[in-house]
Amino acid sequence: MLAEIRSPDPSNLEWIERSRSAVIAIPGDYPDGHTVLRHQHGKAQLLHALTGVVMVSTAEGRWMVPPDHAMWIPAGEEHSVEMLGFVRMRSAYISPDVHDGLPTGLCVLAMTDLMRSLIIEAVDIKEADASDERGRAVMDLILLEIPRMPIRPFGLPFPADARLARLCRAFVVSPTPRATIDDWAREAGMSRRSFTRAFLAETGLSLSMWRQQATLFAALPRLAEGVSITELALDLGYESAPAFTTMFRRMLGASPRDYLRRRSGDGRSDQA
């Protein structure tokens, strides 16, 4: 099946730009492999996938948005979106500077039960007018709940340095926890100290943290597809399922089984 690549729906972009409401909400269901080309909008976007995994790419790097999470995309940030698996997307668009405490940069946020319910309800409302007291209350609650959503480490920035970028791309294609800093430094033709400093400066992360996040990039879509934890752990180079589970729990605060058990959501199949 060929991946479907499309520009954003111009009618949606026009509505997003035209609306004077502090919060509006739009649904969208997309097949596996669908890609929305790079675009931007004048409102910040809280992008939530009820099902499937979404990959958001910007000039700063790539962010993974699995179920039970949302991506905060600031107003004016150019980005593209790739769907991994069938994705039921529900997004809220927020006018800049409407509420204190909203995120200022790109980040992945853990959904709360309240926010999940609010964003599903907001999609039905779409845009609350002045006479819709209940609708305005739902939208106001969204603004109050966003600052309460925990930030999750799903960003995967790529270094600009060609030597480091080559190593990072190879790791994403075939993740393994066995390669050491010395191995990476030697392949890059750098001393361990120079490599460590350069990698942190280029990505904002230590190599250890970057590789853990890259491993999650590889693991979560396959978990969502039903691959067993043991098979996945071995494929990713871990010696055992418990070793993989320890890394997973450290990154997400839950075991793979508990993470999958918590996955739930509702929404209608309206096309955006």
XYZ file of C-alpha atoms in Angstrom:
272
model
C 0.000 0.000 0.000
C 1.470 3.332 -1.056
C 1.691 6.096 1.527
C -0.796 8.895 0.958
C 0.733 12.375 0.999
C -1.521 15.394 1.040
C -1.477 19.073 1.755
C -3.615 20.231 4.706
C -7.323 20.714 4.015
C -7.495 24.373 2.866
C -11.012 24.784 4.283
C -9.771 23.796 7.736
C -6.775 26.127 7.507
C -9.056 28.977 6.447
C -11.414 28.325 9.353
C -8.543 28.111 11.843
C -7.177 31.461 10.689
C -10.579 33.155 10.435
C -12.030 32.109 13.781
C -11.895 34.631 16.598
C -12.680 32.029 19.277
C -10.003 31.338 21.868
C -10.391 27.574 21.253
C -11.763 25.607 18.300
C -11.649 21.835 17.714
C -11.377 19.704 14.559
C -11.543 15.892 14.042
C -9.743 13.853 11.399
C -9.392 10.137 10.649
C -6.404 9.030 8.559
C -5.136 5.708 7.129
C -1.762 4.183 7.925
C 1.007 5.972 6.031
C -0.965 9.166 5.417
C 1.300 12.219 5.555
C 0.170 15.834 5.874
C 2.772 18.032 4.194
C 4.629 20.812 6.001
C 2.369 23.707 6.960
C 1.707 26.187 9.739
C -1.216 28.024 11.300
C -1.729 31.189 13.302
C -3.061 29.320 16.345
C -1.257 26.853 18.570
C -2.366 23.235 18.095
C -2.977 20.560 20.718
C -2.808 17.460 18.505
C -4.213 14.275 20.057
C -4.462 10.790 18.524
C -7.216 8.686 20.057
C -5.772 5.684 18.203
C -2.583 5.083 16.276
C 0.774 6.839 16.573
C 1.563 10.217 15.027
C 5.019 11.466 14.047
C 5.413 15.257 13.902
C 8.472 16.639 12.098
C 9.795 20.196 12.315
C 13.102 21.911 11.641
C 13.994 21.180 15.278
C 13.536 17.418 15.100
C 10.868 14.725 15.238
C 8.279 14.106 17.935
C 6.318 10.926 18.508
C 2.717 11.210 19.718
C 1.349 7.828 20.837
C -2.196 7.284 22.166
C -2.817 8.826 25.588
C -0.605 11.761 24.600
C -0.860 15.043 22.717
C 1.579 17.267 20.855
C 1.745 20.977 21.589
C 2.669 22.863 18.400
C 3.135 26.622 18.917
C 1.519 29.092 16.550
C 3.577 29.682 13.415
C 5.636 26.481 13.779
C 6.069 24.744 10.416
C 5.436 21.009 10.730
C 4.425 17.877 8.873
C 2.493 14.923 10.285
C 2.908 11.220 9.480
C 0.392 8.567 10.571
C 1.679 5.227 11.894
C -1.321 2.937 11.909
C -4.938 4.072 11.524
C -5.137 7.425 13.330
C -8.232 9.060 14.784
C -7.003 12.581 15.411
C -8.747 15.177 17.557
C -7.106 18.609 17.679
C -7.784 21.808 19.570
C -6.482 25.105 18.173
C -5.760 27.860 20.669
C -5.239 31.554 20.006
C -1.818 32.770 21.194
C -1.537 34.435 24.594
C -5.081 33.585 25.716
C -4.034 31.973 29.003
C -1.024 31.969 31.331
C 0.843 28.709 31.754
C 0.468 27.332 28.228
C 3.628 25.708 26.796
C 5.946 28.026 24.894
C 7.729 25.419 22.762
C 7.192 22.106 21.006
C 6.529 19.271 23.447
C 4.612 16.033 23.928
C 2.124 16.038 26.800
C 0.510 13.129 28.645
C -3.275 13.260 28.344
C -5.352 13.440 31.514
C -8.728 11.723 31.697
C -10.378 15.129 31.916
C -8.588 16.504 28.861
C -9.452 13.432 26.799
C -13.131 13.937 27.588
C -12.920 17.682 26.976
C -11.292 17.417 23.556
C -13.827 14.802 22.392
C -16.638 17.083 23.559
C -14.984 20.117 21.959
C -14.970 18.378 18.564
C -18.778 18.147 18.758
C -18.998 21.809 19.740
C -16.326 22.892 17.206
C -16.671 26.561 18.104
C -18.632 27.990 21.018
C -20.513 31.237 20.415
C -21.299 33.886 22.998
C -24.747 32.422 23.771
C -23.432 28.853 24.302
C -22.617 28.881 28.013
C -21.853 25.156 28.219
C -19.682 25.253 25.095
C -17.674 28.164 26.409
C -17.202 26.331 29.719
C -15.767 23.289 27.899
C -13.358 25.471 25.930
C -12.323 27.391 29.056
C -11.644 24.115 30.866
C -9.340 23.058 28.016
C -7.274 26.188 28.592
C -7.118 25.458 32.329
C -6.234 21.775 31.882
C -3.377 22.120 29.368
C -0.870 23.459 31.959
C -1.648 20.408 34.135
C -0.605 17.907 31.438
C 2.845 16.375 32.194
C 5.566 16.769 29.579
C 6.857 13.461 28.178
C 10.328 12.844 26.619
C 9.229 11.944 23.098
C 11.238 14.494 21.173
C 13.996 13.093 18.986
C 16.184 15.992 17.835
C 18.694 15.197 15.105
C 22.170 16.796 15.094
C 23.189 18.997 12.191
C 26.736 17.618 12.204
C 26.874 15.081 9.334
C 28.995 12.602 11.294
C 26.623 12.551 14.244
C 23.503 12.574 12.060
C 24.752 9.485 10.185
C 25.152 7.579 13.460
C 21.725 8.692 14.675
C 19.980 7.625 11.469
C 21.655 4.210 11.616
C 20.500 3.778 15.211
C 16.893 4.693 14.385
C 16.887 2.081 11.621
C 18.381 -0.591 13.903
C 18.282 0.353 17.612
C 20.513 -1.511 20.052
C 21.443 -0.728 23.664
C 24.855 -2.388 23.289
C 26.814 0.328 21.424
C 28.864 2.478 23.813
C 29.828 6.151 23.757
C 33.360 5.035 22.860
C 31.967 3.114 19.865
C 30.052 6.157 18.624
C 33.004 8.496 19.229
C 35.365 6.189 17.330
C 32.977 5.927 14.363
C 32.641 9.720 14.326
C 36.437 10.123 14.405
C 36.298 12.053 17.693
C 37.602 11.670 21.201
C 35.079 10.541 23.815
C 35.128 13.984 25.457
C 34.726 15.877 22.171
C 31.941 13.556 21.066
C 30.021 13.913 24.348
C 30.237 17.694 24.231
C 29.310 17.880 20.547
C 26.337 15.535 20.874
C 24.909 17.451 23.851
C 25.403 20.781 22.075
C 23.757 19.516 18.866
C 20.753 17.733 20.399
C 20.335 19.088 23.936
C 20.441 15.478 25.203
C 23.018 13.018 26.416
C 23.628 10.074 24.105
C 22.078 7.722 26.667
C 18.831 9.728 26.877
C 18.692 10.205 23.099
C 19.049 6.470 22.474
C 16.359 5.612 25.017
C 13.968 7.963 23.257
C 14.933 6.551 19.858
C 14.244 3.057 21.177
C 10.765 4.175 22.229
C 10.228 5.532 18.698
C 10.864 2.022 17.418
C 8.951 0.215 20.193
C 5.639 2.012 20.570
C 4.229 1.554 17.050
C 5.082 -2.153 17.190
C 3.498 -2.528 20.620
C 0.359 -0.903 19.214
C 0.433 -3.482 16.381
C 0.389 -6.339 18.909
C 4.020 -7.494 18.768
C 4.855 -9.428 21.960
C 7.085 -7.754 24.535
C 9.604 -10.604 24.395
C 9.873 -10.479 20.594
C 10.158 -6.706 20.621
C 12.832 -6.719 23.354
C 14.982 -9.190 21.432
C 14.499 -7.355 18.122
C 15.683 -4.127 19.767
C 18.814 -5.794 21.100
C 17.853 -6.265 24.744
C 18.983 -9.477 26.416
C 15.559 -10.126 27.925
C 12.016 -8.808 28.206
C 12.639 -7.610 31.824
C 15.603 -5.492 30.655
C 13.431 -3.830 28.017
C 10.583 -3.408 30.524
C 12.951 -1.649 32.962
C 13.913 0.905 30.288
C 10.289 1.343 29.246
C 9.127 1.891 32.820
C 11.913 4.396 33.463
C 10.899 6.431 30.408
C 7.104 6.229 30.670
C 6.432 5.408 34.312
C 4.603 2.175 33.427
C 5.391 -1.284 32.095
C 4.564 -2.006 28.415
C 1.536 -4.086 29.491
C 0.247 -1.347 31.821
C 0.813 1.264 29.121
C -1.215 -0.724 26.596
C -3.907 -1.471 29.181
C -4.405 2.263 29.758
C -4.894 2.958 26.051
C -8.480 3.960 25.519
C -10.504 6.730 23.896
C -13.626 7.601 22.010
C -14.508 9.827 19.126
C -16.463 9.955 15.915
C -15.117 9.217 12.460
C -15.637 12.685 10.986
C -13.267 13.641 8.216
C -11.384 16.901 8.601
